[in-house]
PDB file of C-alpha atoms in Angstrom:
ATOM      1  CA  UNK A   1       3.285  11.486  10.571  1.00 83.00           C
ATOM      2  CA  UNK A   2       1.086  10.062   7.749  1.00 93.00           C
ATOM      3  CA  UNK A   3      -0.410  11.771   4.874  1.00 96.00           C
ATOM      4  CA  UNK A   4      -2.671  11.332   2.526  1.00 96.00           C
ATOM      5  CA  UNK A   5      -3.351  12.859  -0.955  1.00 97.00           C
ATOM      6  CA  UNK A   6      -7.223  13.367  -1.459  1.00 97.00           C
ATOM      7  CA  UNK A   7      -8.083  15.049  -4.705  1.00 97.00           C
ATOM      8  CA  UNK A   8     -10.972  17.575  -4.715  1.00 97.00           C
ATOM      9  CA  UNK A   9     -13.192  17.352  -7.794  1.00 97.00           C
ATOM     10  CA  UNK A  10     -15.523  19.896  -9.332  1.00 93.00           C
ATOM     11  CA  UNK A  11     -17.793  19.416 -11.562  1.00 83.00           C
ATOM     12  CA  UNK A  12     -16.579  22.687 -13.978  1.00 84.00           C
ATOM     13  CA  UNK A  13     -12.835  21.806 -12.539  1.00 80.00           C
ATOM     14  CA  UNK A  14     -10.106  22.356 -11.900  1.00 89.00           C
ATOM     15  CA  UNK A  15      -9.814  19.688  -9.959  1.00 95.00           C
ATOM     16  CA  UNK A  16      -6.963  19.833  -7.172  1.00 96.00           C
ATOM     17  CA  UNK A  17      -5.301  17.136  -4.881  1.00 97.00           C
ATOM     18  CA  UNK A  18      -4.075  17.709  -1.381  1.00 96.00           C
ATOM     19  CA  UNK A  19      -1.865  16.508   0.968  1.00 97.00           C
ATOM     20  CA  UNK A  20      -3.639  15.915   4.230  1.00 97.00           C
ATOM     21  CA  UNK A  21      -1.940  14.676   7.570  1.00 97.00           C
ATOM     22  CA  UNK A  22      -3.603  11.913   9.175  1.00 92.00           C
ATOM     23  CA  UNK A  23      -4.686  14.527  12.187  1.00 95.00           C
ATOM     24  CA  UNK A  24      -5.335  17.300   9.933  1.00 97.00           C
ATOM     25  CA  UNK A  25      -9.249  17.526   8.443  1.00 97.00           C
ATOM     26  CA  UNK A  26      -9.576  17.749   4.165  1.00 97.00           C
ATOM     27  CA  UNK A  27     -11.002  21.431   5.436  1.00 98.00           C
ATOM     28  CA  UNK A  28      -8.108  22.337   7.110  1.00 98.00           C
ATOM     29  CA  UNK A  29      -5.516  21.266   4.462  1.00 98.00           C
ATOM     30  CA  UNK A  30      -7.912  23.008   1.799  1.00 97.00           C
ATOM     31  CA  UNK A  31      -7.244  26.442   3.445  1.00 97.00           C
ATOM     32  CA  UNK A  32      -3.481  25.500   4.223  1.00 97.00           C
ATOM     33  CA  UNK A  33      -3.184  25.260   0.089  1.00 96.00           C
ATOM     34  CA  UNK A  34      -5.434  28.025  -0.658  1.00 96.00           C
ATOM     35  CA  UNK A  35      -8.178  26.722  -1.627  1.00 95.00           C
ATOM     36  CA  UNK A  36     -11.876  27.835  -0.715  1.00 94.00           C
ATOM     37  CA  UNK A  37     -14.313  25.660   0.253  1.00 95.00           C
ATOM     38  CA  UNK A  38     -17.503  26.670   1.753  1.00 94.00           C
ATOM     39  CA  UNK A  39     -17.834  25.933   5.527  1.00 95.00           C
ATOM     40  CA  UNK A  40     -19.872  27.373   8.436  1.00 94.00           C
ATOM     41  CA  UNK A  41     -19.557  25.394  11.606  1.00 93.00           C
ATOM     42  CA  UNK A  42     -16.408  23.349  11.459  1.00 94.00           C
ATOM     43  CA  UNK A  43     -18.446  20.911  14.254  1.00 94.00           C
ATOM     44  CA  UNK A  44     -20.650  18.617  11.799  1.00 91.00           C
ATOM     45  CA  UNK A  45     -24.058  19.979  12.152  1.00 92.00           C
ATOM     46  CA  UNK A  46     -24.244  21.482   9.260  1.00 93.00           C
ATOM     47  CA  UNK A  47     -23.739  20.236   6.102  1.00 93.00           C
ATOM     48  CA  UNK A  48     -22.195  23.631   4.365  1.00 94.00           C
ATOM     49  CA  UNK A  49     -18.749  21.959   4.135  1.00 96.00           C
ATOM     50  CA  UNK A  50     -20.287  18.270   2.541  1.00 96.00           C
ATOM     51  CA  UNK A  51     -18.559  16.445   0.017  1.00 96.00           C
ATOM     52  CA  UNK A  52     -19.172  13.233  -1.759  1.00 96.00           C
ATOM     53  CA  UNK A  53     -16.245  10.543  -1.661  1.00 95.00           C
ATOM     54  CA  UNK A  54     -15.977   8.840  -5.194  1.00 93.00           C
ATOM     55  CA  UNK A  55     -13.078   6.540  -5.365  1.00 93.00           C
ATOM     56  CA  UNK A  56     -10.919   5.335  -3.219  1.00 92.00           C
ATOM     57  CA  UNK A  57      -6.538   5.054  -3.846  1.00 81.00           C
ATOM     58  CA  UNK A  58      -7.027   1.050  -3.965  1.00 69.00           C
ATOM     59  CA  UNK A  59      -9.408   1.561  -7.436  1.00 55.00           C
ATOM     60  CA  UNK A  60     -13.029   1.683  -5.555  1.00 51.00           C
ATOM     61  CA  UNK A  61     -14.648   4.018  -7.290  1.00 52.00           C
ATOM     62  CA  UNK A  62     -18.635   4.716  -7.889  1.00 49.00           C
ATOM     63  CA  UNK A  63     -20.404   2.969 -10.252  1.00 47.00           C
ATOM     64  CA  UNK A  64     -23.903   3.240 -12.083  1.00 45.00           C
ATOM     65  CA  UNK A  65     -24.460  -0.095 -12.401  1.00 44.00           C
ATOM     66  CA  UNK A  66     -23.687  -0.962  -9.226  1.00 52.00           C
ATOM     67  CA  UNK A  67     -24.577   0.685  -6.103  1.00 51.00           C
ATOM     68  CA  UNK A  68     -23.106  -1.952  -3.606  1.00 55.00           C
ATOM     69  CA  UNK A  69     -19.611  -0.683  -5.173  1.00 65.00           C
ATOM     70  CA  UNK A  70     -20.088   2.921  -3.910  1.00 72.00           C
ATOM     71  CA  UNK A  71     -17.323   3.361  -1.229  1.00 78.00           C
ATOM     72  CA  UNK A  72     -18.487   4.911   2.075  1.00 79.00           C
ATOM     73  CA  UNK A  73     -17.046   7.603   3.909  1.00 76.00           C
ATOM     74  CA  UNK A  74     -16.419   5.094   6.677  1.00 78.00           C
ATOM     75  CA  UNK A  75     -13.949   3.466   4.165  1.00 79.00           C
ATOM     76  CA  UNK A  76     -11.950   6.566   3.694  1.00 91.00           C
ATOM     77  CA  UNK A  77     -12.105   8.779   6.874  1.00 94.00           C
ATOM     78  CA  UNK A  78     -12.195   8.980  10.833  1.00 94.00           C
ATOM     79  CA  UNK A  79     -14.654  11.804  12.205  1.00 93.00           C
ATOM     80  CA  UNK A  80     -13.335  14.066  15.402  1.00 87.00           C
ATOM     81  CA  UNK A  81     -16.692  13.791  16.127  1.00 90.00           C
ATOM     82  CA  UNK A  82     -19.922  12.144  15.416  1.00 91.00           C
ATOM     83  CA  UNK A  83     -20.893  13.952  11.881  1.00 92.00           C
ATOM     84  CA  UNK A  84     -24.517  14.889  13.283  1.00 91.00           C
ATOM     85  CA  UNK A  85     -25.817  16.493  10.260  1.00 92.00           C
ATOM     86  CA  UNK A  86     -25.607  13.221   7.896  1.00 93.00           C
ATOM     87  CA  UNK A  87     -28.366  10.354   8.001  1.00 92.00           C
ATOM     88  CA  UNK A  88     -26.861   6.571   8.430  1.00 91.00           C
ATOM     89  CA  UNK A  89     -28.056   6.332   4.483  1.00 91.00           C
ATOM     90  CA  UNK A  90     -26.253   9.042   3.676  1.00 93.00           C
ATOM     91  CA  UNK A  91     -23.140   8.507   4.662  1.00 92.00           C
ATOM     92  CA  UNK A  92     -24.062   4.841   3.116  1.00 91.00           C
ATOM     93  CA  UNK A  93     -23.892   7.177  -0.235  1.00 92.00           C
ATOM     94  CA  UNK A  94     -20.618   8.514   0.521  1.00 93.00           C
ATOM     95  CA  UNK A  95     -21.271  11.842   1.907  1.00 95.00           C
ATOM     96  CA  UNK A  96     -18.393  13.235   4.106  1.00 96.00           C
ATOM     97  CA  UNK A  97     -18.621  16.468   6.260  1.00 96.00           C
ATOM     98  CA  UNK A  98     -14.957  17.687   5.546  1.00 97.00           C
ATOM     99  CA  UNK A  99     -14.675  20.462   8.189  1.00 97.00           C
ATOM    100  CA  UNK A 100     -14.353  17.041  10.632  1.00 97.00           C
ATOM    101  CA  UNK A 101     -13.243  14.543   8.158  1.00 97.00           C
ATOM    102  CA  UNK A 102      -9.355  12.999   8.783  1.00 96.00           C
ATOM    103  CA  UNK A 103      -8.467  10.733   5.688  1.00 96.00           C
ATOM    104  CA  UNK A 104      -7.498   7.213   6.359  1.00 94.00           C
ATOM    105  CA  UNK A 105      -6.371   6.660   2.760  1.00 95.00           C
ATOM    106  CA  UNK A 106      -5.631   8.623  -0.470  1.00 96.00           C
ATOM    107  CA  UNK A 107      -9.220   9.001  -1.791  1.00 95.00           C
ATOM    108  CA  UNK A 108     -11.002  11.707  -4.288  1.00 95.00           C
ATOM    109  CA  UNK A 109     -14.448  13.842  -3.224  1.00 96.00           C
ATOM    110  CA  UNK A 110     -16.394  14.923  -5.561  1.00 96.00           C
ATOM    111  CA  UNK A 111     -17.127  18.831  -4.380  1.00 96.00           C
ATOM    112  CA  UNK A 112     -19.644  21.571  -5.121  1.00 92.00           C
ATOM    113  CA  UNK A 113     -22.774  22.964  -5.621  1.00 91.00           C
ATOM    114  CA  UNK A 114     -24.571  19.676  -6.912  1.00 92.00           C
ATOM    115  CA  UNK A 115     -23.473  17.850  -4.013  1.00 93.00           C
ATOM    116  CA  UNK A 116     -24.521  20.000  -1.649  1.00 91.00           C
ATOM    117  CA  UNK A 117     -27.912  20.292  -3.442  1.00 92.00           C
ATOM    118  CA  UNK A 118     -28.200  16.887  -3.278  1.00 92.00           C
ATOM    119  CA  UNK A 119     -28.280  16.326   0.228  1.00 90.00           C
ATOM    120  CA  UNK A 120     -30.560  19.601   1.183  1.00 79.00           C
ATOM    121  CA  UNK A 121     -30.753  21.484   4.051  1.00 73.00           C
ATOM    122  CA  UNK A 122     -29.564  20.982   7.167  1.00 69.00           C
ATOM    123  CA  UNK A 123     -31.427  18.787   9.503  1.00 65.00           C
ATOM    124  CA  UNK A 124     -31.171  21.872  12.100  1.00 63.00           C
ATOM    125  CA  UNK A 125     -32.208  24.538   9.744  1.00 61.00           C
TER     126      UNK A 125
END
């Protein structure tokens, strides 16, 4: 079995890195280790559990300058199913619903209040 390490940031830290399995979700290993993350319905129609992916292991990272450098979550995961409560654009921004996200490489996600906040409510609220 593969794994991957995908490191959770925050933005008032600690930040904390994970192993995940390759059929495990970044939600799933979070609670294996311990740590909390907020989540509702572990089905992606909600967007409780989002997270923003901001570098990738092979040095992609986001940039300010540049916005065609961002990486996308396509880039870094496989869904177990179709993430329903991101728009095409957002997940073109990196947003990741990590109650069905299953890395694909070792990655980082930037996690927290301000990214949830920045995508809003849910579509289905």
């Amino acid at each position: 079995m593969t794994s991957y390490d995908v490191t959770l940031e925050r933005t008032d830290g600690p930040n904390r890195t994970l192993e995940v399995a390759d059929d495990e979700t970044v939600l799933d290993a979070a609670q294996r280790a311990g740590i909390r993350l907020p989540y509702d319905c572990r089905k992606g129609t909600c967007i409780t559990c989002v997270g923003r992916l901001v570098g990738l292991e092979d040095g992609g990272s986001e940039s300010e300058t540049d916005e065609t450098a961002r990486p996308r979550d396509a880039d870094a995961f496989t869904y177990r199913r179709t993430p329903r409560a991101l728009t095409d654009g957002e997940r073109a921004d990196g947003y990741v619903l990590l109650c069905i996200a299953q890395p694909r490489t070792d990655c980082r996600i930037e996690v927290g209040p301000r990214v949830r906040a920045e995508v809003g409510d849910s579509p289905w609220s």
